[in-house]
CSV table of C-alpha atoms in Angstrom, one decimal:
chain,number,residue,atom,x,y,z
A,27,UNK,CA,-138.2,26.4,15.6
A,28,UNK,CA,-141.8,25.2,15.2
A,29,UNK,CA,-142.9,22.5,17.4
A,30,UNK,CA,-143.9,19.5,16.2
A,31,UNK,CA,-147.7,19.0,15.7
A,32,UNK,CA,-150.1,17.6,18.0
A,33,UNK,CA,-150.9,13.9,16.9
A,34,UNK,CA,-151.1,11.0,19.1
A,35,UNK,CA,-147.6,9.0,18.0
A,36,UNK,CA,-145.9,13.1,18.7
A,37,UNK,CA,-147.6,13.3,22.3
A,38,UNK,CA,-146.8,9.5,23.0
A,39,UNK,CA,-142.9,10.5,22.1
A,40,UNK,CA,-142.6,14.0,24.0
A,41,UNK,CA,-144.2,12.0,26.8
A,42,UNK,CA,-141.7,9.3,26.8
A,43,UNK,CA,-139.2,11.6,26.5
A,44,UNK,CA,-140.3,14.1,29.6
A,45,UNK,CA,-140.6,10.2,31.7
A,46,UNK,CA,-136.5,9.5,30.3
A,47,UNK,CA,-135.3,12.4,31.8
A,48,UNK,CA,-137.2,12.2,35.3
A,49,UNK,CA,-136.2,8.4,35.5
A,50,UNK,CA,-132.2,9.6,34.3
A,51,UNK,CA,-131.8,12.4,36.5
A,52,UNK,CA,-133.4,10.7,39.3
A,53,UNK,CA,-131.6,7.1,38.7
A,54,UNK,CA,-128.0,8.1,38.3
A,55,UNK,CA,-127.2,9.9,41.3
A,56,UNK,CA,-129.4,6.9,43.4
A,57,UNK,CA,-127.1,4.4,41.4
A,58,UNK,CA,-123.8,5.9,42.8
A,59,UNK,CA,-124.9,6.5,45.9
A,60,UNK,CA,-126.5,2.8,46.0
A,61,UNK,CA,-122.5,1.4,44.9
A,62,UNK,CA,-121.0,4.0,47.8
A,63,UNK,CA,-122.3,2.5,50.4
A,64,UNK,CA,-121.0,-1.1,50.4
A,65,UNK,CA,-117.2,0.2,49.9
A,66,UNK,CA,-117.7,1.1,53.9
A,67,UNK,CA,-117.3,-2.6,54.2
A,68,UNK,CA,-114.8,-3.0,51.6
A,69,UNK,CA,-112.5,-0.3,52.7
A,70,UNK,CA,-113.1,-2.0,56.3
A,71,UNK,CA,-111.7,-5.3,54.9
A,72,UNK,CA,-109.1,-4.6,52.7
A,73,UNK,CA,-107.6,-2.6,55.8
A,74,UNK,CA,-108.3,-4.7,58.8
A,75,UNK,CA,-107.1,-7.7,56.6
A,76,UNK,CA,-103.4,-6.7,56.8
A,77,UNK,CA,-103.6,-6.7,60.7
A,78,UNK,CA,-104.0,-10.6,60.2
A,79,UNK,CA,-106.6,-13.9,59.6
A,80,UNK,CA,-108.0,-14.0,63.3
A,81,UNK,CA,-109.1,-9.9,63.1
A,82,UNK,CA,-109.9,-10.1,59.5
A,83,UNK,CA,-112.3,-13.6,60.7
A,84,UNK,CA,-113.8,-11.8,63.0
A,85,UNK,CA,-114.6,-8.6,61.0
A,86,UNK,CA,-116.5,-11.5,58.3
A,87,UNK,CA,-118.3,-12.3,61.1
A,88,UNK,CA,-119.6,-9.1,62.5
A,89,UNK,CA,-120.1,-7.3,59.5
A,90,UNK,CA,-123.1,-8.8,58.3
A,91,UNK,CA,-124.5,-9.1,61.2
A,92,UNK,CA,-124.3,-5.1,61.6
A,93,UNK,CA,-125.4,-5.4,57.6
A,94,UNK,CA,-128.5,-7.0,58.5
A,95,UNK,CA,-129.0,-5.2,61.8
A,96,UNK,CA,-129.6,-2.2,59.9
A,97,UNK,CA,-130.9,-3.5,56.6
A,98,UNK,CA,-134.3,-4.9,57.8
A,99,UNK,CA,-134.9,-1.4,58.4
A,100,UNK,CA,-134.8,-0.3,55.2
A,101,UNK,CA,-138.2,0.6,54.8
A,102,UNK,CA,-137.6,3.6,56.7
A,103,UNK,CA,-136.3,5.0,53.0
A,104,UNK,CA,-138.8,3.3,51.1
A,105,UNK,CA,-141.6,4.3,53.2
A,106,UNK,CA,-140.6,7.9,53.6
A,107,UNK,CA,-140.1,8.3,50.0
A,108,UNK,CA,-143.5,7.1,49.0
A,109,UNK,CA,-145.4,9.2,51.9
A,110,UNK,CA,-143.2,12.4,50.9
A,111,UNK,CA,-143.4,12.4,47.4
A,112,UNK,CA,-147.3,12.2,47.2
A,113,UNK,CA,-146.9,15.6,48.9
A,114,UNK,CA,-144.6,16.8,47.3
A,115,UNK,CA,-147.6,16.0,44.0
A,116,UNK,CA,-150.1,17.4,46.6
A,117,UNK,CA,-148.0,20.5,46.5
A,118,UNK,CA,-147.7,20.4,50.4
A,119,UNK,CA,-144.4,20.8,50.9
A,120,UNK,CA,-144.8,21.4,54.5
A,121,UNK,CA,-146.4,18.7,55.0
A,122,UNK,CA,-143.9,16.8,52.8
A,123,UNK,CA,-141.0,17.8,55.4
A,124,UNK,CA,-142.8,17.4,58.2
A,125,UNK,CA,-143.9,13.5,57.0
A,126,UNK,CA,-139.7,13.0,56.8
A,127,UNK,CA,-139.5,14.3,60.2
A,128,UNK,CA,-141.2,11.5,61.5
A,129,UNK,CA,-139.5,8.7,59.6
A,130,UNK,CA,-136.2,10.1,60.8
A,131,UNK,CA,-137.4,10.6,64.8
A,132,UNK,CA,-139.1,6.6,64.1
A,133,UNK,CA,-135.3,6.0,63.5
A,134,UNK,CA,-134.0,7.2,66.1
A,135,UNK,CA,-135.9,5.4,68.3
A,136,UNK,CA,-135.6,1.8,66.2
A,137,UNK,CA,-131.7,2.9,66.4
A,138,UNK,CA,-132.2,3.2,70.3
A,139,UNK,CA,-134.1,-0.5,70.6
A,140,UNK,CA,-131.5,-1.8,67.7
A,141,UNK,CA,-128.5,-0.7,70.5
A,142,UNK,CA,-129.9,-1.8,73.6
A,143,UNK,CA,-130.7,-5.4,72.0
A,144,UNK,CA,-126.9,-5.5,70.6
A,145,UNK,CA,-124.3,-4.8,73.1
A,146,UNK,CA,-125.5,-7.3,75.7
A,147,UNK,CA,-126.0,-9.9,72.7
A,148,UNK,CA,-122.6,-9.2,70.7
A,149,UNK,CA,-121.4,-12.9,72.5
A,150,UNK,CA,-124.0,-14.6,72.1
A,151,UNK,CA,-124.5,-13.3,68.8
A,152,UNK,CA,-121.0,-14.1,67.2
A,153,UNK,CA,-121.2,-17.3,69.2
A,154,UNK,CA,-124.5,-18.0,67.0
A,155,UNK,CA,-122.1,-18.2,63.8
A,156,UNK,CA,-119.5,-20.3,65.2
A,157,UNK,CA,-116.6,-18.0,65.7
A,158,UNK,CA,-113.1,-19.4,66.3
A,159,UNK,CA,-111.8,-18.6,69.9
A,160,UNK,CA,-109.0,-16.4,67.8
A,161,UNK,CA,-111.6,-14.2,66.2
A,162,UNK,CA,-114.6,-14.2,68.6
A,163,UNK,CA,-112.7,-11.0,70.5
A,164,UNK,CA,-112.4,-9.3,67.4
A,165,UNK,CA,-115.7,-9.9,66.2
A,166,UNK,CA,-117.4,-9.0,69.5
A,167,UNK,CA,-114.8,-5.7,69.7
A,168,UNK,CA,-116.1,-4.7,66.0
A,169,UNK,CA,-119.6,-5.9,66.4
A,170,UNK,CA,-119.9,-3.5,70.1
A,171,UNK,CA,-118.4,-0.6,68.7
A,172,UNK,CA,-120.2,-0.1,65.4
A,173,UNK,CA,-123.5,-1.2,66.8
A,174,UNK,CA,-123.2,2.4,68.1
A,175,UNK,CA,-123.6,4.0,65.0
A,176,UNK,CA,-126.8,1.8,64.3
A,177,UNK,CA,-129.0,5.2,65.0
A,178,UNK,CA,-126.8,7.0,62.9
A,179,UNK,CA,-127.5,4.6,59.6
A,180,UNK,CA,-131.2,4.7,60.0
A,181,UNK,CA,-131.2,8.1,60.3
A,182,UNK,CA,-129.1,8.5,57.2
A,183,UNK,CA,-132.1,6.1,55.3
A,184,UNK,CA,-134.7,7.9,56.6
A,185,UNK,CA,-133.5,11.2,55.8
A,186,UNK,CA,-132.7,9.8,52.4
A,187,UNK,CA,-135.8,8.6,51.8
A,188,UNK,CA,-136.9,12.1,52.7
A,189,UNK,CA,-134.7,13.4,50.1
A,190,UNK,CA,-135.8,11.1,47.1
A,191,UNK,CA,-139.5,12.1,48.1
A,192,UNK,CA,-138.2,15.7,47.3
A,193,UNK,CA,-137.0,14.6,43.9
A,194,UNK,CA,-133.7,15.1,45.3
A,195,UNK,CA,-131.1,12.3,44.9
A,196,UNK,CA,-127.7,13.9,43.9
A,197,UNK,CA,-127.6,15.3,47.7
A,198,UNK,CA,-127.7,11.6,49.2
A,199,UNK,CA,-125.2,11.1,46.3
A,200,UNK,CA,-122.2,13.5,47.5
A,201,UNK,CA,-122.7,12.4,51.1
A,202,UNK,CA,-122.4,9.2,50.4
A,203,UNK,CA,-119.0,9.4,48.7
A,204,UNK,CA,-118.2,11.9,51.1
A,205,UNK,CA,-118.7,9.5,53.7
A,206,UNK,CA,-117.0,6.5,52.0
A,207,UNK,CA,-113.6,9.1,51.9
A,208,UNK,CA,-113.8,10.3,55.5
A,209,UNK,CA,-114.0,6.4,56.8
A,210,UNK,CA,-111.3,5.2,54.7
A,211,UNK,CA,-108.7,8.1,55.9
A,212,UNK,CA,-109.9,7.7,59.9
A,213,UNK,CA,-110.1,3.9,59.2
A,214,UNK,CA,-106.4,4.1,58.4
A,215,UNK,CA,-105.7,6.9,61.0
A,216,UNK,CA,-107.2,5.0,63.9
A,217,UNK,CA,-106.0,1.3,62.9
A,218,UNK,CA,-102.3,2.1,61.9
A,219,UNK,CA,-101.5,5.9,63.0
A,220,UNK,CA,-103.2,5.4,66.7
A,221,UNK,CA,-102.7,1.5,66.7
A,222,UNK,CA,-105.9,0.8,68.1
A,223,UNK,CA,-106.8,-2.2,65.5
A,224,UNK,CA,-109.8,-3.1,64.6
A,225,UNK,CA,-111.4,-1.2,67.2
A,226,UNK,CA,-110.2,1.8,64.9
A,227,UNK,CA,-111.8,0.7,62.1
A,228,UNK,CA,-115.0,0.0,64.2
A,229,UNK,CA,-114.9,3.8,65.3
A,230,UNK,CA,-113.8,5.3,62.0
A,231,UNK,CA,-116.7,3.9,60.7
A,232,UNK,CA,-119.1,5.1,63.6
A,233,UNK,CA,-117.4,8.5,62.8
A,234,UNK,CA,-118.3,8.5,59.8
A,235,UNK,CA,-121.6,7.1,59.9
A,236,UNK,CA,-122.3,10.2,62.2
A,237,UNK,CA,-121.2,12.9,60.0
A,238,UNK,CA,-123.2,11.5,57.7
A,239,UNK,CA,-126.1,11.6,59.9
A,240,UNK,CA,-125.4,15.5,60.8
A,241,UNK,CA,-125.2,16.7,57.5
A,242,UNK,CA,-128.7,15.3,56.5
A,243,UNK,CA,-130.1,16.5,59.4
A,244,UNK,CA,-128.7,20.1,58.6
A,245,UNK,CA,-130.0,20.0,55.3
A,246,UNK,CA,-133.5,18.9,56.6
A,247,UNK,CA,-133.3,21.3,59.3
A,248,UNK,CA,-132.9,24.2,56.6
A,249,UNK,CA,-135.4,22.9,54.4
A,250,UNK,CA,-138.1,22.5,57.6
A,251,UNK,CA,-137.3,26.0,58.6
A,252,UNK,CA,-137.7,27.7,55.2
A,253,UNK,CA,-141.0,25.9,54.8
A,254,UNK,CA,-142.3,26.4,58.3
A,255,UNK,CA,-142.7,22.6,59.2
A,256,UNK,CA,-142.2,21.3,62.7
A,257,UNK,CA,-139.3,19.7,64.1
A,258,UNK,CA,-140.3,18.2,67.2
A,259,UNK,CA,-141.6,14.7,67.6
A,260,UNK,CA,-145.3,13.8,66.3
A,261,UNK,CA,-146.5,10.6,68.1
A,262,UNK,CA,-149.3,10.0,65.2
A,263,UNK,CA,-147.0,11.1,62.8
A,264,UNK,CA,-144.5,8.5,64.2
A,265,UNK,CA,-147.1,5.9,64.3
A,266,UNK,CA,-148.6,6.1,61.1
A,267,UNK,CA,-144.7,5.8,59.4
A,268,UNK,CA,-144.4,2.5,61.7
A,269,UNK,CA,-147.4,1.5,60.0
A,270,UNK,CA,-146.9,2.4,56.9
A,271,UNK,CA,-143.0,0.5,57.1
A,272,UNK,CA,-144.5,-2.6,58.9
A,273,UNK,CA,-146.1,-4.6,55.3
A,274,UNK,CA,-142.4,-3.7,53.7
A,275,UNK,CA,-140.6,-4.7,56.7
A,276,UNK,CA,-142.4,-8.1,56.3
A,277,UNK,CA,-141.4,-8.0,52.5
A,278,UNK,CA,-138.0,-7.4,53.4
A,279,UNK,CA,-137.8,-10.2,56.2
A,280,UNK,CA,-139.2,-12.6,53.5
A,281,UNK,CA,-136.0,-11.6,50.5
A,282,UNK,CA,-133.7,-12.0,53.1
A,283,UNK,CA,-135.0,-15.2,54.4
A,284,UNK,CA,-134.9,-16.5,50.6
A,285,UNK,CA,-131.5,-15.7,50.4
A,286,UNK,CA,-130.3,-17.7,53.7
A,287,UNK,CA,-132.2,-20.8,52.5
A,288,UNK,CA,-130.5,-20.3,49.1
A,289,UNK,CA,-127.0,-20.4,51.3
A,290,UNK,CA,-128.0,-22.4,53.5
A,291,UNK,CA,-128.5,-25.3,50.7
A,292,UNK,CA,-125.3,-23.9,48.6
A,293,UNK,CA,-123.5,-24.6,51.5
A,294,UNK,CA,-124.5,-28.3,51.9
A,295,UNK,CA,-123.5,-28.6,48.7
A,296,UNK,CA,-119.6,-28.6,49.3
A,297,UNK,CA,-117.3,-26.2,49.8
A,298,UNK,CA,-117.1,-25.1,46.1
A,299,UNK,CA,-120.3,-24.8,45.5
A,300,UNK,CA,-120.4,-22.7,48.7
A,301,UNK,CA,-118.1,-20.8,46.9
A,302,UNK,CA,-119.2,-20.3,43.5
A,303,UNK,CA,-122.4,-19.4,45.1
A,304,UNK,CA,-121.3,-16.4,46.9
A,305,UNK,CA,-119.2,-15.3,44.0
A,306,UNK,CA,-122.3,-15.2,42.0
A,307,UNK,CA,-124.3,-13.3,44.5
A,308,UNK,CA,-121.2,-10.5,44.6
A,309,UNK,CA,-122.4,-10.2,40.7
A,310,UNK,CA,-126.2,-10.7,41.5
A,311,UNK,CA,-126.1,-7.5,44.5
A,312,UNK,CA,-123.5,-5.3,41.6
A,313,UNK,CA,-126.3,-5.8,39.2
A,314,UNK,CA,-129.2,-5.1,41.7
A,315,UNK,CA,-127.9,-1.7,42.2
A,316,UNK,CA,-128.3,-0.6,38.9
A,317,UNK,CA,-132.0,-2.1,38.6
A,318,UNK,CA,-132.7,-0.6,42.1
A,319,UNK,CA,-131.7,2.6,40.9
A,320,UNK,CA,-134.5,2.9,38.3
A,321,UNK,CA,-137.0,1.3,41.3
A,322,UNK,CA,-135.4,4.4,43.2
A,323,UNK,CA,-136.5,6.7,40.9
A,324,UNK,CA,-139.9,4.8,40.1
A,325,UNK,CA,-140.8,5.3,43.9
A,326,UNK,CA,-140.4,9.3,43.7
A,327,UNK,CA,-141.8,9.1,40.6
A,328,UNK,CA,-145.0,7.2,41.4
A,329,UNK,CA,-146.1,9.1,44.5
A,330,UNK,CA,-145.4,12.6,42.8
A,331,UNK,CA,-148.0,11.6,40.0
A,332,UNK,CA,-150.2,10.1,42.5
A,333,UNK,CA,-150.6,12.9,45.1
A,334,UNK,CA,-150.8,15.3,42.5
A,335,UNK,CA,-153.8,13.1,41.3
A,336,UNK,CA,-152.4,12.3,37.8
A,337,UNK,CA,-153.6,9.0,37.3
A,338,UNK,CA,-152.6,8.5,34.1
A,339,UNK,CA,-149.2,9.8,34.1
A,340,UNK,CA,-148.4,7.2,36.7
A,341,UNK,CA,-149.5,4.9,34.6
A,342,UNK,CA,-147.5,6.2,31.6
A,343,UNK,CA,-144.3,6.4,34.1
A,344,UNK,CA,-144.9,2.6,35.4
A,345,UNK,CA,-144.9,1.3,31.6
A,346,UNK,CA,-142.0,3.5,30.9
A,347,UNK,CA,-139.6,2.2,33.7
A,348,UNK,CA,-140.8,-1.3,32.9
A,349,UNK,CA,-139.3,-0.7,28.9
A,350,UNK,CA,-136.3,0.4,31.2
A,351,UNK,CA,-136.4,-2.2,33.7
A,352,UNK,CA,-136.7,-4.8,30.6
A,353,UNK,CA,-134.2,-3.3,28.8
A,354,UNK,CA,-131.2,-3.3,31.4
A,355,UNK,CA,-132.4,-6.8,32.2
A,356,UNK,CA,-131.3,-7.5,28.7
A,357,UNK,CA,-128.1,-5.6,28.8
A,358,UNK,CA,-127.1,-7.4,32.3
A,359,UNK,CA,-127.7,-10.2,31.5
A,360,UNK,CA,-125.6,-9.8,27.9
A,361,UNK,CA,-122.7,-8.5,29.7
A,362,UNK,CA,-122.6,-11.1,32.2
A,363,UNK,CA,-122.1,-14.1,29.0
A,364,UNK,CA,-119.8,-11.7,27.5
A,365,UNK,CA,-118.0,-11.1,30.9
A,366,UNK,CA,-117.5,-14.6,31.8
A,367,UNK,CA,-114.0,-15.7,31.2
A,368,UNK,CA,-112.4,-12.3,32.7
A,369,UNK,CA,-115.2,-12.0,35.6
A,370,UNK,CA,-114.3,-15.3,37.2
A,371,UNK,CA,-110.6,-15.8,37.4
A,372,UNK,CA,-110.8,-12.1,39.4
A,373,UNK,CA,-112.6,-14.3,42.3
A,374,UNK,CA,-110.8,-18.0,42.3
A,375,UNK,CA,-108.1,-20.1,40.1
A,376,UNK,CA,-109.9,-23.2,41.5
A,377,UNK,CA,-111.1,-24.9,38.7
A,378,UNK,CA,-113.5,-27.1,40.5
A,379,UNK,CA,-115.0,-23.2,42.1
A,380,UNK,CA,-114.8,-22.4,38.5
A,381,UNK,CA,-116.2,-25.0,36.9
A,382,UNK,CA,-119.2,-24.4,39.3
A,383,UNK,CA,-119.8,-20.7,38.7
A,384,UNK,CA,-119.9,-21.1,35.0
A,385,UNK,CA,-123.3,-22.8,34.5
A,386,UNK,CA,-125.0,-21.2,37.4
A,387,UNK,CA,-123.8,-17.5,35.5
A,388,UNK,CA,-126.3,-18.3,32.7
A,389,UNK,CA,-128.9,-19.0,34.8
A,390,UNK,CA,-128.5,-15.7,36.6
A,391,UNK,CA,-128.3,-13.5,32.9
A,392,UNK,CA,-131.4,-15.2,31.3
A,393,UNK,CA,-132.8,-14.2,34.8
A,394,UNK,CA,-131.8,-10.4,34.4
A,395,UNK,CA,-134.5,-9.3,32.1
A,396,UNK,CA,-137.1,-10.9,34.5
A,397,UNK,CA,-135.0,-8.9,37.8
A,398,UNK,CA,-135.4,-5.7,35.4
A,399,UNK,CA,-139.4,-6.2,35.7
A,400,UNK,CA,-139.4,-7.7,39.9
A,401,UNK,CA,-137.2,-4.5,40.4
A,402,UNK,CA,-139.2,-1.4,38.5
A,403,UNK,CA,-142.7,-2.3,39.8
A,404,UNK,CA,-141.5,-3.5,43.0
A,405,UNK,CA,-140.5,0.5,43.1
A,406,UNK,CA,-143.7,1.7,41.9
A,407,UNK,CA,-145.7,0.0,44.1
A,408,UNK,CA,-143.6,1.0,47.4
A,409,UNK,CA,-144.0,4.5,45.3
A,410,UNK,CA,-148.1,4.2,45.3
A,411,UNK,CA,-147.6,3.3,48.9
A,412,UNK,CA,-148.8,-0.7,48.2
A,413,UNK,CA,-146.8,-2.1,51.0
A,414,UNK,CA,-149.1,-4.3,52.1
A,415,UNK,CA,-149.6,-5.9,48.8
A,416,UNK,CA,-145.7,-6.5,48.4
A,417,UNK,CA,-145.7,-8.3,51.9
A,418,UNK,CA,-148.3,-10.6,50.9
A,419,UNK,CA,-146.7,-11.4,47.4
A,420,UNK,CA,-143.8,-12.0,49.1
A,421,UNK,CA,-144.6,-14.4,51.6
A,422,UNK,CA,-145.8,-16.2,48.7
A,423,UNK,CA,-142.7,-15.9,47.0
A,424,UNK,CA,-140.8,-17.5,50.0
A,425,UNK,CA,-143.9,-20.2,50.8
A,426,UNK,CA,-143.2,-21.2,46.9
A,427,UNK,CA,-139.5,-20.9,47.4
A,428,UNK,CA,-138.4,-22.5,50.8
A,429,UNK,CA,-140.2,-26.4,49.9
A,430,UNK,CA,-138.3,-26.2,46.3
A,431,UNK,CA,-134.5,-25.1,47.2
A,432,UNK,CA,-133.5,-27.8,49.9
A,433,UNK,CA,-134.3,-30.5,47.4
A,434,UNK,CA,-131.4,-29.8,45.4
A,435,UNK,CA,-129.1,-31.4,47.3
A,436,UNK,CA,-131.5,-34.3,47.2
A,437,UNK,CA,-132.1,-34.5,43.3
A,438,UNK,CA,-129.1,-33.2,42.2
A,439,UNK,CA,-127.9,-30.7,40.0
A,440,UNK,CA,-125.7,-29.1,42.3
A,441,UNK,CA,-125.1,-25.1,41.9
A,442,UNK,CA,-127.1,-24.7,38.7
A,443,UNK,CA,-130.0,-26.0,40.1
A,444,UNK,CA,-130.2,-24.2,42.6
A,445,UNK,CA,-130.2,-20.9,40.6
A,446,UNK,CA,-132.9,-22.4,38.7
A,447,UNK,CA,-134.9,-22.7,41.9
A,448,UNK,CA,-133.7,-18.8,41.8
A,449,UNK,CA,-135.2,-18.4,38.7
A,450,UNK,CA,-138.1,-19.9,39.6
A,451,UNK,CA,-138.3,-17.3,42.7
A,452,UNK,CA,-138.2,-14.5,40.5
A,453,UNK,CA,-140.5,-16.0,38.0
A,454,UNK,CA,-143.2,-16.0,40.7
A,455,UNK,CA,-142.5,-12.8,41.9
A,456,UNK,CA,-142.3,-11.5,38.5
A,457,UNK,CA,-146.1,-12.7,38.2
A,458,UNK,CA,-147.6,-11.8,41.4
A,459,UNK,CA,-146.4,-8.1,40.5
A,460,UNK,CA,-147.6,-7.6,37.0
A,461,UNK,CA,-150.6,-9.1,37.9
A,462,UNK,CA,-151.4,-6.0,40.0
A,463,UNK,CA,-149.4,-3.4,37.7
A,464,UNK,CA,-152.5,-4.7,35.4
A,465,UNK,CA,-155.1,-4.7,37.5
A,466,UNK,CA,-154.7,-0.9,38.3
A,467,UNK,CA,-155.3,-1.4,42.0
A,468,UNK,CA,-152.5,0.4,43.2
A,469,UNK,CA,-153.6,4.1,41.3
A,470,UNK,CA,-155.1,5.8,44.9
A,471,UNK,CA,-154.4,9.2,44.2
A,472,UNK,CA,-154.0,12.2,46.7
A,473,UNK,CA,-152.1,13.3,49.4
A,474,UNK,CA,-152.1,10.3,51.2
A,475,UNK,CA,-153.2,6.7,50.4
């Protein structure tokens, strides 16, 4: 079979091409692992809920506390990934391991801190968000419990991110779904078979969250050994990941924070626009999972290129996940029109709830092809280790963000306007980031940034 010859239009399609098969083999595993995590806290609440309201109330109130507890932190996979995979390019895979050793010992210690701070605080804490006096025990049982397998879950990001730096994402993948299996069978052995209640579904979860934990460290363990790379703590190795995850801890503290304002205001709305809102955001997080997939694989991508000092097949990889990040922004947003009359009756037969959601839906899928772009560069740039550029452009983002959403209530509009103010969140951070995807700032090649 002769191969095709060697014209500009042929190189620009085998190059494509060779960037659709990184991106797909990378991006699919991340995706299902990404959609295997949060059915911990499903399996959690569809089997706590038949022990009744008050235990079921309190597990709504603990869980996202432990959710955000360990989610700040989730720089210690985005960092990792970005600082490993421009070795990995370097061809230093030594150094590659070693750089995910520290990210995982960093997480043990956040996971110490993240410990201490909780058990003492669980009443205060669960007081904080105005438990009932039925479901305050419960939530402070739950909430106690689990915080012990905080270590455990940033462990289990670090070590990811280790893994996605090593091209590897069908690894985090089956341990994921693994782990989802093994918490819903002790979840049900420990709530109903040893009748502990939701204390058992507190430590089937810890359980699980520390088999998880063991078999990436086994895995690294291996891979540190066959590459000769040391295992024991590095304190400017340890330092230099807190540095590196401090700009994208900002960045994360600012999304989160525009997401409680955008509650925050939904809720003084009334109680169906309260409702319709978090209905949409159940849609909004399903859809982010398969955008952050392809910013998954654009962040192992991205440093690969860099530290092997290709320049210009980073480039070529940024405009290609962009196409893709554009393209599944179309697609989302297409389904969720199409989707409308079956997707909301699954979540309410309230036709005021419903009435609500309907609007606000349109909003969020003429929205999708700008989260496609926000998504794939906000990957690349945590890729080309520009962490501190993504704090800074998102601090902006919420400075634009938090003056704008609590005059809804004030101006009316209800619901829908408030998504607008959305949309006008991810318009801005839709700007700040192709403004420096086009100002080529972020191309520092080698090893390390």
């Amino acid at each position: 079979m002769t191969q095709a010859p060697a014209t500009p239009d042929n190189d620009r399609r085998r190059s494509r091409r060779r960037h659709d098969r990184e991106i797909v083999s990378l991006a699919v595993p991340a995706f299902g692992a990404l959609v295997a995590e949060p059915l911990f806290l499903m399996a959690d609440s569809a089997i706590v809920g038949h022990l009744g309201t008050p235990q079921l109330a309190g597990l709504g109130i603990a869980a996202p506390l432990l959710t955000t507890a360990v989610s700040i932190f989730v720089f210690l996979a985005y960092a990792t990934t970005a600082a490993v995979s421009r070795r990995v390019g370097a061809g230093d895979l030594r150094a590659a391991i070693r750089q995910g050793m520290d990210g995982i010992w960093l997480a043990l210690l956040l996971g110490a801190a993240v410990v201490a701070a909780v058990l003492p605080a669980a009443p205060w804490l669960v007081g904080v968000f105005g438990a009932s006096e039925t479901a305050a025990p419960y939530a402070i049982t739950y909430l106690r419990i689990s915080a012990l397998g905080i270590p455990a879950m940033l462990v289990v990001l670090a070590a990811t991110g280790l893994l996605r730096g090593l091209q590897n994402t069908r690894t985090p993948l089956y341990v994921a779904v693994a782990g989802f299996a093994v918490n819903g069978v002790l979840n049900v052995g420990l709530v109903y078979g040893a009748g502990l209640g939701i204390a058992g579904s507190a430590w089937g979860t810890v359980i699980a969250q520390l088999g998880m934990a063991a078999v990436y460290l086994t895995v690294v363990v291996r891979g540190a050994r066959r590459h000769g790379a040391s295992l024991w703590p590095d304190a400017a190795g340890i330092r230099n990941s807190a540095r590196a995850g401090a700009p994208l801890l900002v960045r994360t503290l600012s999304l989160r924070s525009v997401l409680m304002i955008a509650t925050a205001v939904a809720a003084r709305l009334g109680d169906a626009d309260i409702a319709a809102h978090q209905i949409i955001l159940s849609l909004w997080n399903l859809m982010a999972f398969a955008l952050d997939a392809i910013a998954i694989a654009g962040q192992a991508i991205i440093g690969r290129y860099l530290g092997a000092g290709d320049a210009a097949g980073a480039k070529q990889a940024c405009r290609r996940m962009v196409e893709w990040g554009i393209a599944f922004g179309v697609l989302l947003g297409l389904l969720v029109v199409a989707s409308r009359p079956a997707f909301i009756p699954l979540f309410t037969s309230d036709p005021t709830v419903q009435d609500a959601v309907l609007p606000a839906l349109l909003v969020v899928a003429l929205t999708q092809p700008l989260a496609g772009v926000v998504f794939v560069l906000d990957g690349v740039l945590m890729g080309a280790g520009d962490g501190p550029y993504l704090a800074r452009a998102m601090v902006l983002t919420l400075v634009v963000f938090a003056p704008v959403a609590p005059l809804v209530p004030t101006f009316g509009g209800g619901l829908t306007a408030l998504w607008w103010a959305m949309a006008l969140m991810m318009t801005v951070r839709t700007l700040t980031l192709v403004v420096r995807a086009r100002s080529g700032r972020w191309v520092v090649t080698g090893a390390t940034r």
